[in-house]
XYZ file of C-alpha atoms in Angstrom:
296
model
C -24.176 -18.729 -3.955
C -20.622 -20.048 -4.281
C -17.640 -18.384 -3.020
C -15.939 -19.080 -6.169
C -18.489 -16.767 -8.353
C -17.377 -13.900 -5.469
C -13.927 -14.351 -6.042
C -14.790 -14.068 -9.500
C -16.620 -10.820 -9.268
C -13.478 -9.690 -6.929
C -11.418 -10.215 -9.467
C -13.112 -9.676 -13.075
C -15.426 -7.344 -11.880
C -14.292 -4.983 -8.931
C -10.611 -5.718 -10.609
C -8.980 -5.943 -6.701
C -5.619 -7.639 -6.954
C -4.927 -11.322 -6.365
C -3.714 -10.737 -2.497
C -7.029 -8.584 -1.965
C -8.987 -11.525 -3.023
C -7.328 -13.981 -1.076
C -7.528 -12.067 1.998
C -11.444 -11.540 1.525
C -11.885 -15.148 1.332
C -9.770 -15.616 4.294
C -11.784 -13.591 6.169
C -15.108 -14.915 5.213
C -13.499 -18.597 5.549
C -12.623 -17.588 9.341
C -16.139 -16.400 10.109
C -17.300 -19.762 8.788
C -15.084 -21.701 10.652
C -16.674 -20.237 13.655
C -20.330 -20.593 12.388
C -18.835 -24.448 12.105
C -18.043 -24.838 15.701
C -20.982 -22.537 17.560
C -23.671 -22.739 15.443
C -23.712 -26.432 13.528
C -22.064 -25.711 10.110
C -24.400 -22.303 9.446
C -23.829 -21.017 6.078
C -22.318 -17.148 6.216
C -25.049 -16.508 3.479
C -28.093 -17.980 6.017
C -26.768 -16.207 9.375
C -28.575 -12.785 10.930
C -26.437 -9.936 12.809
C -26.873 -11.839 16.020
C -24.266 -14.345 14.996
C -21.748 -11.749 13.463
C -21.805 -10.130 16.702
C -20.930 -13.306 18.637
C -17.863 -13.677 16.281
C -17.311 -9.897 16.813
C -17.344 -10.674 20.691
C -14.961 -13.702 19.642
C -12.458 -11.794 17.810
C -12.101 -9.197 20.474
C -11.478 -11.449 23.391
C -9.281 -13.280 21.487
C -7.006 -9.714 21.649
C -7.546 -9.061 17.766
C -7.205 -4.971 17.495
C -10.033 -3.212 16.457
C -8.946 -2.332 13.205
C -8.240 -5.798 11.974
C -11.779 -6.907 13.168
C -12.990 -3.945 11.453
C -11.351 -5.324 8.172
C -13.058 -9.125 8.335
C -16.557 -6.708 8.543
C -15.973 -4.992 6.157
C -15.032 -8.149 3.714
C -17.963 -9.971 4.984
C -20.142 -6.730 3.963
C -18.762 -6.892 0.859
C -19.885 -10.381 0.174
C -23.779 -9.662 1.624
C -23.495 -6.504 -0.940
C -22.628 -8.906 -3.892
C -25.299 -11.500 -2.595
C -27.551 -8.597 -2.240
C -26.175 -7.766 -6.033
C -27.067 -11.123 -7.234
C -30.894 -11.386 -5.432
C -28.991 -14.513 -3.181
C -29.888 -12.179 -0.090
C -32.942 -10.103 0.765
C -31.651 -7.988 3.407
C -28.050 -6.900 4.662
C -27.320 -8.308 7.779
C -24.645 -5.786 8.300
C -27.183 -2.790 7.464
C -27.250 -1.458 10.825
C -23.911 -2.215 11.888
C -21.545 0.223 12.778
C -17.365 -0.286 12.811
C -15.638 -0.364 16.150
C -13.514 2.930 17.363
C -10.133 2.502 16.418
C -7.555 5.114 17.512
C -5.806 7.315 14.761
C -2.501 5.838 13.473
C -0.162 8.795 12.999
C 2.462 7.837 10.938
C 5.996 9.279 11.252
C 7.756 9.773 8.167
C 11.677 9.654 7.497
C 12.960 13.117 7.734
C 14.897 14.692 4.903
C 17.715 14.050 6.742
C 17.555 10.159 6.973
C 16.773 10.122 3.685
C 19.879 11.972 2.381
C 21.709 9.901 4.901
C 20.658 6.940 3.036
C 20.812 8.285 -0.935
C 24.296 9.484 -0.024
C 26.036 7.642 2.290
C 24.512 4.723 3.833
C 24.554 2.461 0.471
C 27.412 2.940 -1.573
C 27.125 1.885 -5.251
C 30.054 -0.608 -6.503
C 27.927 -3.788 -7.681
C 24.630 -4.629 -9.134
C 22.669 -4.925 -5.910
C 23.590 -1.949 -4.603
C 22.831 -0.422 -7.087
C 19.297 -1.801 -7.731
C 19.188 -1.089 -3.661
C 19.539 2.674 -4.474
C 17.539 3.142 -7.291
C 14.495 1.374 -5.064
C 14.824 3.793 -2.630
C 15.246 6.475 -4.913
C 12.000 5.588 -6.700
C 10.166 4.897 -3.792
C 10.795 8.875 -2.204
C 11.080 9.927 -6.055
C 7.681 8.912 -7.113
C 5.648 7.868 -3.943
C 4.555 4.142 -5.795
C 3.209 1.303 -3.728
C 5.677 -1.625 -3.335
C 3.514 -3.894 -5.506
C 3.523 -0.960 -8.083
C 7.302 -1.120 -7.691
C 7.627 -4.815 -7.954
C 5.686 -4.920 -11.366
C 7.388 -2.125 -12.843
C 8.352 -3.077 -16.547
C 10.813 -1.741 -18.719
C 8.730 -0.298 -21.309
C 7.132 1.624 -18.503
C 9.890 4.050 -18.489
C 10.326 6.960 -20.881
C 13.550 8.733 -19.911
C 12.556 10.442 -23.146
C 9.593 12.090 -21.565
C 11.030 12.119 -18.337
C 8.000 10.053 -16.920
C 6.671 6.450 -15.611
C 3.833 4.682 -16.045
C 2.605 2.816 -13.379
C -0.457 0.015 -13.097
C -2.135 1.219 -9.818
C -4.909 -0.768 -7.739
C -7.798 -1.723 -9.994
C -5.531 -1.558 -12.918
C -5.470 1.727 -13.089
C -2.733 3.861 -14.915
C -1.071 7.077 -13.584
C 1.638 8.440 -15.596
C 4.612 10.408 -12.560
C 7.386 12.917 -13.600
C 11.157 11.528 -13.156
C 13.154 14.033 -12.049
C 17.022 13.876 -12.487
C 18.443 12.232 -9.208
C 15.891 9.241 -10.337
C 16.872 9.226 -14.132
C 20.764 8.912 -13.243
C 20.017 6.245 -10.589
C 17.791 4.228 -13.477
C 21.217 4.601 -15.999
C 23.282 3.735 -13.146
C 21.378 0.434 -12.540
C 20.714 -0.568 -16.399
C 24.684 -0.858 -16.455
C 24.964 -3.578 -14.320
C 21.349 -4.877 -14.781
C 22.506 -5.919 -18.592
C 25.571 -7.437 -17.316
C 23.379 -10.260 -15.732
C 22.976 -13.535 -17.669
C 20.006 -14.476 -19.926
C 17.746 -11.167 -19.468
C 17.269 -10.358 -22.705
C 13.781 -10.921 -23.220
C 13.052 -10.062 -19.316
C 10.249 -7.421 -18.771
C 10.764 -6.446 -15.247
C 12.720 -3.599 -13.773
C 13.934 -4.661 -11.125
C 15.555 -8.548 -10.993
C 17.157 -10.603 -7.866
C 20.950 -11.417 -8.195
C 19.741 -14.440 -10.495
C 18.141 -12.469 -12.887
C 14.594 -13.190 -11.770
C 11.962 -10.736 -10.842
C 12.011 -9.487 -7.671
C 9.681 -9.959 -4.942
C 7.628 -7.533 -2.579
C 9.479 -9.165 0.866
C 12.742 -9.015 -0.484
C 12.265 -5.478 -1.222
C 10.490 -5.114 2.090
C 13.885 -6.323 3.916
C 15.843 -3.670 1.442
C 14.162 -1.152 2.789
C 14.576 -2.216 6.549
C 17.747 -2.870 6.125
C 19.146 0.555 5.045
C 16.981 2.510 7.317
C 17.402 0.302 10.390
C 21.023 2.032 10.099
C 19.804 5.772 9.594
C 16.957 6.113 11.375
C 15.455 5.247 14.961
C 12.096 4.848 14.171
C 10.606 1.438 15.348
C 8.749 0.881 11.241
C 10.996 0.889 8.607
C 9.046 0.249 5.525
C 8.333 1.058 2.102
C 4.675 2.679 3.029
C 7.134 4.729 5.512
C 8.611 6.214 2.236
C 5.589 6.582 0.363
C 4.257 8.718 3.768
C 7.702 10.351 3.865
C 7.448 11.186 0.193
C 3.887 12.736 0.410
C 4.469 14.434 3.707
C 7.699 16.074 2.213
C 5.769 17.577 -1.083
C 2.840 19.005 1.461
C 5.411 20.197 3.254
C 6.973 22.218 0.778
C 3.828 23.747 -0.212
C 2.376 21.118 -2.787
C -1.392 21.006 -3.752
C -3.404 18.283 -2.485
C -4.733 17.496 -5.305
C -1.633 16.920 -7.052
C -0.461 14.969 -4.641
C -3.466 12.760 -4.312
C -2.939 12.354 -8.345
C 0.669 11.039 -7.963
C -0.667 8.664 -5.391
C -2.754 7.358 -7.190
C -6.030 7.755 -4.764
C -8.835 7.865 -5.529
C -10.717 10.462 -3.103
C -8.517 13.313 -0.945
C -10.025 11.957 2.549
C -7.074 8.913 1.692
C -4.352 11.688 0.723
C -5.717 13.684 4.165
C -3.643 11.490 6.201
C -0.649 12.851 5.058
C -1.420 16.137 6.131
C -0.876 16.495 9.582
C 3.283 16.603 9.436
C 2.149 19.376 6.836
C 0.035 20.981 9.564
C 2.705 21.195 12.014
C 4.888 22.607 9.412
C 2.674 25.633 8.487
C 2.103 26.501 11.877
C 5.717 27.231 12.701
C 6.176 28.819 9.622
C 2.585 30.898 10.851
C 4.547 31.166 14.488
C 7.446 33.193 13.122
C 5.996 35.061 10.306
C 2.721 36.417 11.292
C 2.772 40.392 12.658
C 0.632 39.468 15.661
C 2.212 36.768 16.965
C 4.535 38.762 19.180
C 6.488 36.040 21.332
């Protein structure tokens, strides 16, 4: 079975993005590099557990963490499933296998004030990119989106009308999110000087470069860095921090889960969970001082 008809099922099927595909393939293209060298060009369709394991030995001398090891399984998995799927494969060589400990990743978010810092005083609006700078970091704490979801944002995804946004989550799937009034002014503030840039007429995207092209996921990656770098001391300055800091906030402030798992755009609470234990912490001060038999 090619890997061309799994990358099809990836993509047509399973409806994963285009960088999910490509970093399956990578992953099963690494593991048959290796069946190349130690084992005489072995196809990764033809191989038992014994020689995953070697590669699994491989990868962890080779000081790979863990978790990224744990990823390459899991994408090789998925292939035996779809072999499995398509009677190419009898039995799961991966059946018994189980993933190797990884330690939790807690995840600091910004605080409230490094965020406020950065709305308010750290980029000061006078010119279109600082503009468009603002209203990305406004959306991202605003709404909680994934950078790709904020990347492919269109125009006719936004109803100031309704006060909402639609947005094209992972597997194509839509989620409409409130816009509260901080975001709409920022998304009037940037349309001014968005349609003074040449020849964008007819151009679909939200958010453009300088040149009036659509922007891309590193530049607003750097954007991101950039601003925060100055407010904050944390060593990760990212858009996921802001999507953590986002979610973290609303739990914070006494959100539902479930709500918050909705405007997410998850698919099962155990991935919204994550977010909870800045919430945690939260609740038990506000437990600390309020309580009538905590007596310290």
């Amino acid at each position: 079975m090619s890997l061309k008809a799994f990358s099809e099922y990836l993509l047509l099927e399973k409806k994963y993005s285009k960088h999910t595909v490509l970093a399956y393939m990578r992953d099963i293209e690494m593991f048959q590099l290796f069946l190349d060298e130690q084992h005489d060009s072995e196809e990764v369709s033809k191989v038992g557990y014994s020689e995953i394991r070697q590669w699994i030995v491989e990868l962890v001398n080779s000081g790979i963490s863990n978790r990224t090891i744990n990823r390459k399984i899991s994408s090789l998995n998925t292939f035996y499933k779809f072999l499995l799927k398509t009677q190419n494969l009898q039995v799961n060589p991966l059946k018994q296998h189980k993933a190797l400990k990884v330690g939790k990743k807690v995840q600091l978010p910004f605080s409230e004030q490094e965020l406020k810092t950065v709305l308010e005083s750290t980029i000061e609006v006078n010119d279109f990119e600082s503009a468009r700078d603002h209203l990305i970091v406004e959306l991202f704490y605003a709404t909680g989106i994934r950078r790709i979801e904020l990347v492919n944002i269109k125009l006719s995804d936004i109803d100031l009308g309704n006060r909402q946004l639609k947005v094209l989550g992972k597997r194509n799937k839509e989620r409409y999110i409130p816009l509260i009034d901080t975001l709409i002014n920022a998304i009037k503030d940037y349309s001014v000087y968005r349609n003074q840039l040449p020849n964008i007429e007819n151009f679909d995207y939200l958010f453009l470069t300088k040149k009036g092209v659509k922007i891309y996921e590193m530049l607003v990656y750097r954007i991101i860095n950039k601003y925060f770098s100055e407010a904050s001391s944390k060593a990760k300055c990212s858009p996921h921090v802001l999507r953590h800091s986002f979610a973290t906030h609303l739990l914070n402030k006494g959100a539902d889960l479930n709500a918050v798992k909705e405007l997410l755009g998850h698919t099962s609470l155990a991935a919204t969970q994550v977010y909870t234990h800045n919430s945690i912490a939260e609740l038990k001060k506000v437990y600390a001082k309020s309580h009538p038999r905590n007596l310290r």
